[in-house]
RNA sequence: CGGGGUGUAGCGUAGCCCGGUUAUCGCGCCACGUUUGGGACGUGGAGGCCGCAGGUUCGAAUCCUGCCACCCCGACCA
């Protein structure tokens, strides 16, 4: 394995793959399309989970857990949903293996052990959950029902990439039931806002909130809200979705309740999710040719201390200083680690922590001992400064806060300079080819036009932004009248 | 599922056309010593069913047949 990462300009996608593996986030497994998330990568995912889980609970949701398997008959109950996912389902057909009579030492599927009804490995859980909700809802008093589950799902993708698209992935899926349409719509918007808030403030990634066009809508939804982020290579990434499901699932699974007037009515539904794909968004937004760059709020270690010493005495003295820094940082709820491995030299440690995106590195050597100082290096700018021990605590706080906000601002600035309004199809193609990023253009509102643009350019409508100014115009492709601009981009 | 390609040590590779001593080199790994303010150096060492199964041959990593796996490009997709 070479020491240096392939640079982004050389081969962006190679850079991404190498970074994921070398920073020890994840690796490919023996199972096609399925990854192993390694401890360092999982620690970052756990930080995301913890914060999201807190936000879900603050908005009144409770966690529960539903089965991995969905009987085929339940899966097909909501037709549009079933149709949308049918082509990418793993299906369990048998429940037993046996010794293969023709190949000693090998196993085969027992042909006698075919399941009466096939089980679909969930690509999403609406079916099994709505079948369950039927038993939980009788009256308006049982509503709203606000449930979330943390789970794995399987979508049998043709081409996979670590974190961005894997056959199995981890996610959370919220499923809620409401007495009124307005309430369900509000819930879908609320949760989309929770995602936007989390991704922007915690992951330092600016997002556009919007609604999907009919083409891009979730199978079985009446409306899909989403957050869209722009990656460093000019491609968009859908970072989260929140669906207003209308009464589609309530009708498919016969989930009715008695309202205050004593009349039976179908409940209104939402579902919403974010996945380990957020790890991909994180990497592709902030990282550089030296490796991962983590916003402090997601870094498993916000600060790492590296000792530089010639003698045992030096090391002992450095350890004392390091321990008092650690204690101080921990008392401020900062995570820090003293990297006192004797098996690696300082240069190797510097390189490793840079590769893994540790926001701040403190180096302490003989010179520092003599002067009562340390050297602090920040990962995002790669700049160093000498700080007196007396001011260290305050300086670390200030730097961590500054890194968090400047990562966001840098990403926002990139997005702003890579969002372009175009008014002709030539301009559209030119910007898409030569500049990339979001393209704001008028569209006549038809699926047909959207499909044709996709065929010609590979760009899709990422969303119709929620905070869209109304503006009359003509469709960039057909010249037909349009009421507002929509956001196009090539997408992951 | 179409088109293209690749399987040699943990990783990356040479050798393959044109069969012939003990399968090449680098990284990594192990031991000892010297080192430690940006990926250390020296010496010694370990590690291989050359993807799998057949075949041709005195002899196969190398030639032939079949199989398997993976990668890239399309169609599909969070």
Coordinates of C-alpha atoms in Angstrom, one line a residue, chain A residues 175-410:
Chain A
X175 CA -42.9 5.8 10.6
X176 CA -45.7 7.9 12.0
X177 CA -49.5 7.8 11.9
X178 CA -51.7 10.9 12.3
X179 CA -55.4 11.8 12.5
X180 CA -55.3 14.5 9.9
X181 CA -53.6 15.2 6.6
X182 CA -52.3 18.5 7.9
X183 CA -50.7 16.9 10.9
X184 CA -48.9 14.3 8.7
X185 CA -47.7 16.9 6.3
X186 CA -46.4 19.0 9.2
X187 CA -44.6 15.9 10.5
X188 CA -42.9 15.2 7.2
X189 CA -41.7 18.8 6.9
X190 CA -40.7 18.8 10.6
X191 CA -38.4 15.8 10.2
X192 CA -36.9 17.0 7.0
X193 CA -36.1 20.1 9.0
X194 CA -34.6 18.0 11.7
X195 CA -32.3 16.4 9.1
X196 CA -31.3 19.7 7.6
X197 CA -30.5 21.1 11.1
X198 CA -28.4 18.0 12.0
X199 CA -26.5 17.9 8.7
X200 CA -25.8 21.6 8.7
X201 CA -24.9 22.2 12.3
X202 CA -23.4 18.8 13.2
X203 CA -21.9 17.6 10.0
X204 CA -21.1 21.1 8.8
X205 CA -22.6 20.4 5.4
X206 CA -25.0 23.0 3.9
X207 CA -28.1 21.5 2.4
X208 CA -31.0 22.6 0.2
X209 CA -34.4 21.6 1.5
X210 CA -36.9 20.8 -1.2
X211 CA -39.5 18.5 -2.6
X212 CA -39.0 15.8 -5.2
X213 CA -40.7 15.8 -8.6
X214 CA -43.1 12.9 -9.2
X215 CA -40.4 11.0 -11.1
X216 CA -38.0 11.1 -8.2
X217 CA -40.6 10.6 -5.4
X218 CA -40.4 7.6 -3.1
X219 CA -42.5 4.7 -4.3
X220 CA -45.8 4.9 -2.4
X221 CA -45.5 8.5 -1.3
X222 CA -47.7 11.5 -2.2
X223 CA -44.9 13.9 -1.5
X224 CA -41.2 13.5 -0.8
X225 CA -39.2 16.1 1.0
X226 CA -35.5 15.9 0.9
X227 CA -32.2 17.5 1.7
X228 CA -29.7 17.8 -1.1
X229 CA -26.0 18.5 -0.6
X230 CA -23.3 19.3 -3.1
X231 CA -20.0 17.3 -3.2
X232 CA -16.6 18.6 -4.0
X233 CA -16.7 17.1 -7.5
X234 CA -19.8 19.0 -8.4
X235 CA -22.2 16.1 -8.0
X236 CA -25.3 16.3 -5.8
X237 CA -26.0 13.8 -3.0
X238 CA -29.4 13.2 -1.6
X239 CA -28.6 13.2 2.2
X240 CA -32.0 12.4 3.6
X241 CA -35.7 12.1 2.7
X242 CA -39.0 12.5 4.5
X243 CA -42.2 11.3 2.9
X244 CA -45.8 12.2 3.2
X245 CA -47.5 8.9 2.5
X246 CA -51.1 10.2 2.4
X247 CA -53.5 7.4 3.3
X248 CA -51.9 4.9 0.9
X249 CA -50.5 2.6 3.5
X250 CA -53.5 3.0 5.8
X251 CA -55.7 1.8 3.0
X252 CA -53.4 -1.0 1.9
X253 CA -53.2 -2.3 5.5
X254 CA -56.6 -1.2 6.6
X255 CA -55.5 1.1 9.4
X256 CA -58.6 2.9 10.6
X257 CA -59.4 4.9 13.7
X258 CA -62.6 6.3 15.3
X259 CA -62.4 10.1 15.2
X260 CA -63.9 12.4 17.7
X261 CA -67.3 12.3 15.9
X262 CA -67.2 8.5 16.2
X263 CA -66.7 8.0 12.5
X264 CA -64.1 5.6 11.0
X265 CA -61.3 7.1 9.0
X266 CA -58.0 6.1 7.6
X267 CA -54.9 7.5 9.3
X268 CA -52.4 9.7 7.5
X269 CA -48.8 8.6 7.4
X270 CA -45.2 9.7 7.1
X271 CA -41.8 7.9 6.8
X272 CA -38.4 9.4 6.9
X273 CA -34.8 8.1 6.9
X274 CA -31.1 8.8 6.7
X275 CA -28.4 6.2 6.3
X276 CA -24.7 5.4 6.5
X277 CA -24.6 7.2 3.2
X278 CA -24.2 10.3 5.4
X279 CA -20.6 9.0 5.9
X280 CA -20.0 9.4 2.2
X281 CA -21.4 12.9 2.3
X282 CA -19.1 13.7 5.2
X283 CA -16.1 12.4 3.4
X284 CA -16.8 14.1 0.1
X285 CA -17.7 17.5 1.5
X286 CA -14.7 18.2 3.8
X287 CA -11.8 15.9 3.1
X288 CA -8.6 16.8 1.1
X289 CA -5.6 15.1 -0.5
X290 CA -4.1 14.4 2.9
X291 CA -7.1 12.4 4.0
X292 CA -10.3 12.7 6.1
X293 CA -11.2 16.1 7.6
X294 CA -13.7 15.8 10.4
X295 CA -15.9 18.5 12.0
X296 CA -15.2 18.5 15.7
X297 CA -18.7 17.5 16.6
X298 CA -18.3 14.2 14.8
X299 CA -14.7 13.4 15.5
X300 CA -14.2 10.4 17.8
X301 CA -11.1 12.2 19.1
X302 CA -11.2 16.0 18.8
X303 CA -7.7 16.4 20.0
X304 CA -4.6 14.1 19.9
X305 CA -1.5 14.8 21.8
X306 CA 1.8 13.5 20.3
X307 CA 5.0 13.4 22.5
X308 CA 8.4 14.2 21.0
X309 CA 11.3 13.0 23.2
X310 CA 14.8 11.7 23.2
X311 CA 15.0 10.4 26.8
X312 CA 12.8 8.6 29.3
X313 CA 13.0 11.7 31.5
X314 CA 11.6 13.8 28.7
X315 CA 8.8 11.4 28.1
X316 CA 7.9 11.3 31.8
X317 CA 7.8 15.0 31.9
X318 CA 5.7 15.2 28.7
X319 CA 3.3 12.6 30.1
X320 CA 2.6 14.7 33.1
X321 CA 1.8 17.8 31.0
X322 CA -0.3 15.7 28.6
X323 CA -2.3 14.1 31.4
X324 CA -3.2 17.5 32.8
X325 CA -4.3 18.7 29.4
X326 CA -6.4 15.6 28.9
X327 CA -8.0 16.0 32.3
X328 CA -8.8 19.6 31.5
X329 CA -10.3 18.9 28.1
X330 CA -12.4 16.0 29.4
X331 CA -13.8 18.3 32.1
X332 CA -15.0 20.4 29.2
X333 CA -16.6 17.4 27.5
X334 CA -14.0 17.4 24.8
X335 CA -12.6 14.0 23.6
X336 CA -8.9 13.7 23.5
X337 CA -6.2 11.0 23.3
X338 CA -2.5 10.9 24.3
X339 CA -0.8 9.0 21.5
X340 CA 2.2 7.6 23.5
X341 CA 2.8 4.6 21.3
X342 CA 6.5 3.8 21.4
X343 CA 6.2 1.8 18.2
X344 CA 5.8 4.8 15.9
X345 CA 7.8 7.9 15.4
X346 CA 6.2 11.4 15.5
X347 CA 6.1 11.8 11.8
X348 CA 4.2 8.6 11.3
X349 CA 1.7 9.7 14.0
X350 CA 1.2 13.1 12.4
X351 CA 0.5 11.5 9.0
X352 CA -1.9 8.9 10.5
X353 CA -3.9 11.5 12.5
X354 CA -4.1 13.7 9.4
X355 CA -5.4 10.8 7.4
X356 CA -8.0 10.1 10.0
X357 CA -9.1 13.7 10.3
X358 CA -8.4 14.5 13.9
X359 CA -9.3 18.2 14.1
X360 CA -6.5 19.3 16.4
X361 CA -3.0 17.9 17.1
X362 CA -1.0 19.0 20.0
X363 CA 2.8 18.2 19.9
X364 CA 4.9 18.5 23.0
X365 CA 8.7 18.2 22.9
X366 CA 11.8 19.3 24.8
X367 CA 11.6 22.9 23.5
X368 CA 8.0 23.1 24.8
X369 CA 9.0 21.8 28.1
X370 CA 11.6 24.4 28.4
X371 CA 9.3 27.2 27.3
X372 CA 6.0 26.1 28.9
X373 CA 4.3 25.9 25.4
X374 CA 2.9 23.3 23.0
X375 CA 2.5 23.3 19.3
X376 CA -1.1 23.1 18.0
X377 CA -1.9 22.1 14.4
X378 CA -5.3 22.3 12.9
X379 CA -6.4 19.7 10.4
X380 CA -8.6 21.7 8.2
X381 CA -6.0 24.4 7.3
X382 CA -2.9 22.4 8.2
X383 CA -1.5 25.5 10.0
X384 CA 0.5 25.4 13.2
X385 CA 0.9 27.7 16.1
X386 CA 2.8 27.8 19.4
X387 CA 0.6 28.3 22.4
X388 CA 1.5 28.9 26.1
X389 CA 0.2 26.2 28.4
X390 CA -1.6 29.0 30.3
X391 CA -3.8 29.8 27.4
X392 CA -4.1 26.4 25.9
X393 CA -7.6 25.4 27.2
X394 CA -9.2 28.6 25.9
X395 CA -7.3 28.3 22.6
X396 CA -8.4 24.7 22.0
X397 CA -12.0 25.7 22.6
X398 CA -11.8 28.6 20.2
X399 CA -10.1 26.6 17.6
X400 CA -12.5 23.7 17.7
X401 CA -15.4 26.1 17.4
X402 CA -13.7 27.9 14.5
X403 CA -13.0 24.6 12.7
X404 CA -16.6 23.6 13.0
X405 CA -17.9 26.9 11.5
X406 CA -15.2 27.4 8.9
X407 CA -15.8 23.9 7.5
X408 CA -19.4 24.8 7.1
X409 CA -18.6 28.2 5.5
X410 CA -16.1 26.7 3.2

